[in-house]
Short mmCIF file of C-alpha atoms in Angstrom, two decimals:
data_model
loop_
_atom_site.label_atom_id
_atom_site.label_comp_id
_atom_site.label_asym_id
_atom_site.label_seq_id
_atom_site.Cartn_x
_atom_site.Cartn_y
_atom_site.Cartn_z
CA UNK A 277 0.00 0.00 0.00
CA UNK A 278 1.57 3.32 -1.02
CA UNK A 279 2.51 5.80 1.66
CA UNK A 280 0.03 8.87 1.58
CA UNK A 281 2.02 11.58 -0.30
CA UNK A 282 4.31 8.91 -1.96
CA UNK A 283 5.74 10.26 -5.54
CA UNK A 284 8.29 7.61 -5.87
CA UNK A 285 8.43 3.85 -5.77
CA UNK A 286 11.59 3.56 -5.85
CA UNK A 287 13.56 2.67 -2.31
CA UNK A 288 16.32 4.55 -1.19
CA UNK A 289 18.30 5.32 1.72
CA UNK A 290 18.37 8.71 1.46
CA UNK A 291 20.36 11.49 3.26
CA UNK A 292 19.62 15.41 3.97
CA UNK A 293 23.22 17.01 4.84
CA UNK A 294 21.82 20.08 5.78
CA UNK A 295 23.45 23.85 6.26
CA UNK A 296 22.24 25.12 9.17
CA UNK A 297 24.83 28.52 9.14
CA UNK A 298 24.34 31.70 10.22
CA UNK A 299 23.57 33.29 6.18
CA UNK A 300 19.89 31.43 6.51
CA UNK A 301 17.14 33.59 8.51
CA UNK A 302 15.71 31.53 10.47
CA UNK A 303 12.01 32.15 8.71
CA UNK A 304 14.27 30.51 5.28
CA UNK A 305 15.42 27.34 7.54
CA UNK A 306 12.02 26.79 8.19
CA UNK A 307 11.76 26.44 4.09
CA UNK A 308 14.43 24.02 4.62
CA UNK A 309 12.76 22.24 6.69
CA UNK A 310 9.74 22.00 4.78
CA UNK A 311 11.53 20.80 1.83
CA UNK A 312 13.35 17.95 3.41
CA UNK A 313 9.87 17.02 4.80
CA UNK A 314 8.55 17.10 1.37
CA UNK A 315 10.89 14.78 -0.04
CA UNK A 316 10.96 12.70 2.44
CA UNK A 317 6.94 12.19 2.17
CA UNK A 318 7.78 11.72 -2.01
CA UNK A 319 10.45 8.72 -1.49
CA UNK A 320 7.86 7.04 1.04
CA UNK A 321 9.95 6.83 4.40
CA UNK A 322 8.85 3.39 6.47
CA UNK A 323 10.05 0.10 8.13
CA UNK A 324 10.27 -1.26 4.83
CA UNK A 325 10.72 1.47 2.12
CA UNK A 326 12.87 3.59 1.87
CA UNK A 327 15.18 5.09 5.08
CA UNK A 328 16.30 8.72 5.48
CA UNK A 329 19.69 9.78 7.33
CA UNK A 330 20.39 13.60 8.33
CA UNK A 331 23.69 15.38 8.33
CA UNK A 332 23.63 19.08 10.14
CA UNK A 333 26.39 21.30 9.70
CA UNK A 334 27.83 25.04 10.01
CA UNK A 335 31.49 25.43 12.09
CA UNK A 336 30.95 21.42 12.56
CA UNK A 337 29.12 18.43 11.50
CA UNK A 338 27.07 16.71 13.27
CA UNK A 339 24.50 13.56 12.70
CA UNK A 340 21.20 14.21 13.92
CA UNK A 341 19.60 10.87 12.52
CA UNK A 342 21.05 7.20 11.24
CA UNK A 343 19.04 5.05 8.47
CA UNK A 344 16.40 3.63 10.13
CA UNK A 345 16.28 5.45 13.37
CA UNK A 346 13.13 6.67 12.31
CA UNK A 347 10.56 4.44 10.10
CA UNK A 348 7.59 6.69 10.13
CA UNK A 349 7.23 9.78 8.75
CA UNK A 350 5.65 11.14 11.21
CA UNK A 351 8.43 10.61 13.17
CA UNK A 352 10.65 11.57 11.07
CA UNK A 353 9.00 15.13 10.56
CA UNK A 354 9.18 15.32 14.22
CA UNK A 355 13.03 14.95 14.38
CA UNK A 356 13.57 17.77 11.31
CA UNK A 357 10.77 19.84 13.01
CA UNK A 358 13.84 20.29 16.03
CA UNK A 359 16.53 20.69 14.25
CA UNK A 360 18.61 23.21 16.05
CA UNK A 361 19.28 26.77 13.86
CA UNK A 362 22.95 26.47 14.94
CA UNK A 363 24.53 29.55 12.93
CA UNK A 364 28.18 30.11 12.75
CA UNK A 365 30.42 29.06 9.65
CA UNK A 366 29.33 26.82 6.19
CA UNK A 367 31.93 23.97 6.31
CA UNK A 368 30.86 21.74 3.88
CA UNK A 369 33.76 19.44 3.53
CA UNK A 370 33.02 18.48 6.80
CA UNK A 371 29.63 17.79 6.70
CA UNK A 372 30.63 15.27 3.29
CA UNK A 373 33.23 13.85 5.23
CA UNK A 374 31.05 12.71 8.54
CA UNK A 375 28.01 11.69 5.78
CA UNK A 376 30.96 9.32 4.10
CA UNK A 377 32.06 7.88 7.65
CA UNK A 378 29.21 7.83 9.84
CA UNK A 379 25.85 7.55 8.29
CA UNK A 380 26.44 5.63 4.81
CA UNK A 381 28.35 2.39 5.83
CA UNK A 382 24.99 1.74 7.55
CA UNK A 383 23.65 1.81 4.02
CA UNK A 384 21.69 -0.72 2.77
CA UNK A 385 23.95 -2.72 -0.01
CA UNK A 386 20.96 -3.58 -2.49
CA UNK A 387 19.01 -0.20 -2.51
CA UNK A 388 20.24 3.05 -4.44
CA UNK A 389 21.84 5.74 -1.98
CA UNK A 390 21.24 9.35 -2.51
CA UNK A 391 22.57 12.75 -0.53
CA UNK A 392 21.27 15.78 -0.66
CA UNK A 393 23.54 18.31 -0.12
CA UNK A 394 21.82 21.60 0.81
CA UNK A 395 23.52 25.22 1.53
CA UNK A 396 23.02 28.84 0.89
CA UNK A 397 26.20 30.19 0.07
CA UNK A 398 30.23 28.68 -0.37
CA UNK A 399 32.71 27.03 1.58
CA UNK A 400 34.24 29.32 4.60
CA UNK A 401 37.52 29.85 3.92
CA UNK A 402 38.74 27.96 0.99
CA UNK A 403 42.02 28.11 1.80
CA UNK A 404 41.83 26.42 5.54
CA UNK A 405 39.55 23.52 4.01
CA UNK A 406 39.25 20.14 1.49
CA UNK A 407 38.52 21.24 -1.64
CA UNK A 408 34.92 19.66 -1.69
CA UNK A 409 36.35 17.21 -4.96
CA UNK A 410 38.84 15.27 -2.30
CA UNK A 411 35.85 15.54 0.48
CA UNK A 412 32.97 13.94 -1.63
CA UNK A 413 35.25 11.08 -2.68
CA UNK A 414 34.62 9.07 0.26
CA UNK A 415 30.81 9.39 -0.89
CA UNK A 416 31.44 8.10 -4.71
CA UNK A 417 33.69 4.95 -3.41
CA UNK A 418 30.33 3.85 -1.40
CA UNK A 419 28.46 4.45 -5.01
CA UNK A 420 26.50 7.32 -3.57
CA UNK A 421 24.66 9.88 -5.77
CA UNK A 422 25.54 13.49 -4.30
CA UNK A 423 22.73 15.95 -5.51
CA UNK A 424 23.92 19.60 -4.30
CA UNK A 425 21.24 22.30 -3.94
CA UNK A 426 22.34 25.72 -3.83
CA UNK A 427 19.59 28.18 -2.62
CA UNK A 428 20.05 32.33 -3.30
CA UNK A 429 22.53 34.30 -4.88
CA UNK A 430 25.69 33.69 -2.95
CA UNK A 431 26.07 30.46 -4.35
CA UNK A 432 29.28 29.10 -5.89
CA UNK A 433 28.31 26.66 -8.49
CA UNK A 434 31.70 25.87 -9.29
CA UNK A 435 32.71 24.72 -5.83
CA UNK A 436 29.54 22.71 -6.11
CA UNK A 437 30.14 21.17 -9.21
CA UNK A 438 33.53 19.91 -8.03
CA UNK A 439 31.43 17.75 -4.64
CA UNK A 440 28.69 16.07 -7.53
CA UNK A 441 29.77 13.83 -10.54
CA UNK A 442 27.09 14.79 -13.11
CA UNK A 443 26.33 18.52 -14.39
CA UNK A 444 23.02 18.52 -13.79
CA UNK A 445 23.11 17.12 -10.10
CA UNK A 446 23.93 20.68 -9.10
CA UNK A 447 20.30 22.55 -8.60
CA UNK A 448 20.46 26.38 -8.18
CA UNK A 449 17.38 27.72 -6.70
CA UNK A 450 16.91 31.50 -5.98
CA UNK A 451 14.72 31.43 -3.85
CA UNK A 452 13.72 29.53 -0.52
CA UNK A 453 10.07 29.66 -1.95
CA UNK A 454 10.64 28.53 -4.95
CA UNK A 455 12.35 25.19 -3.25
CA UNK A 456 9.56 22.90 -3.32
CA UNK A 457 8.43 23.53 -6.66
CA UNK A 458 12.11 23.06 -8.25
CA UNK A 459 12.37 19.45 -6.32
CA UNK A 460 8.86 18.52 -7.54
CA UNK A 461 10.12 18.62 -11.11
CA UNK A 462 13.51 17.30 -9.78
CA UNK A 463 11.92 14.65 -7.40
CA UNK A 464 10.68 12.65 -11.25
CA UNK A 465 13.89 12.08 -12.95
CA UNK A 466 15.38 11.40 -9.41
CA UNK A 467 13.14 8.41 -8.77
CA UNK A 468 13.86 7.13 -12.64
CA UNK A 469 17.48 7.70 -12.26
CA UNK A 470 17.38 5.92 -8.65
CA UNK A 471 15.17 3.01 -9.95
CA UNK A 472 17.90 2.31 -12.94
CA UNK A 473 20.51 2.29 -10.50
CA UNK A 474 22.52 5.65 -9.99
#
């Protein structure tokens, strides 16, 4: 029986790093919020469907869910609902790193794994970081599909493009309201790409 709100049939273990840094109001993280809700809902979280994994980050990383913790929905929506707005810095090399070491060699072997990187702005200080190429490796050893979604105008979609193997898994949104409507659209090719293996 399909969960209610389910857009995909495809099961994943799925996980939300999520930048939680000072740039983002907090009115905006509440978007963020809402949008990790929504796809969560689309990819049908549940005991045995697909599993969702969070990654917070700003001056650290920190994992704020494993796959499988939480098999509801409901549930889950409750965790993200308390997400601390921690402010601070936007490192996201180390937010790719603990995502690579902590949450995905928990991964289920036999379903596709997906991450979804999302941010507001660049790395702090490129110089006194990993170059987000050398800090997504980890991620594409463990055959996981990095999706990076860059919200406003601060975004560097270069930096981006060096964390994400294809050219068209780096999303620019301009908005915070407009998130939801660009992962709709996104949320259909996902599911195909995820159900012919990524």
């Amino acid at each position: 029986m399909p969960t209610e709100g389910r857009t995909c049939n495809t099961t994943v273990d799925l996980a939300f790093i999520i930048d939680s840094s000072g740039s983002i109001s907090r009115r905006n993280y509440g978007k963020i919020k809402d949008f990790v809700k929504y796809l969560a809902r689309s990819f049908g979280i549940s005991p045995t469907g697909s599993r969702a994994a969070v990654v917070l980050y700003s001056n650290s990383a920190s994992v704020k869910a494993h796959f499988g913790k939480y098999t509801t929905i409901e549930e889950f929506n409750d965790m993200v609902e308390r997400l601390p707005h921690e402010g601070g810095f936007t490192y996201i090399d180390k937010a790719l790193e603990l995502a690579a070491s902590q949450l995905f060699p928990r991964a289920r072997k036999d379903v596709p794994r997906i991450a979804m990187l999302l941010t507001d702005g660049e790395q702090t200080d490129p110089n006194g970081t990993v170059n987000l190429r050398v800090a997504s490796a980890p991620l594409r050893r463990q055959r996981v599909r990095l999706i990076a979604f860059g919200v406003g105008k601060r975004i560097n979609v270069r930096e981006l493009r060096l964390a994400v193997e294809r050219d068209e898994d780096v999303v620019r949104v301009m908005k915070f309201d407009d998130l939801k409507d660009k992962v709709r659209s996104y949320t259909k090719s996902l599911c195909e790409a995820a159900g012919k293996g990524t």
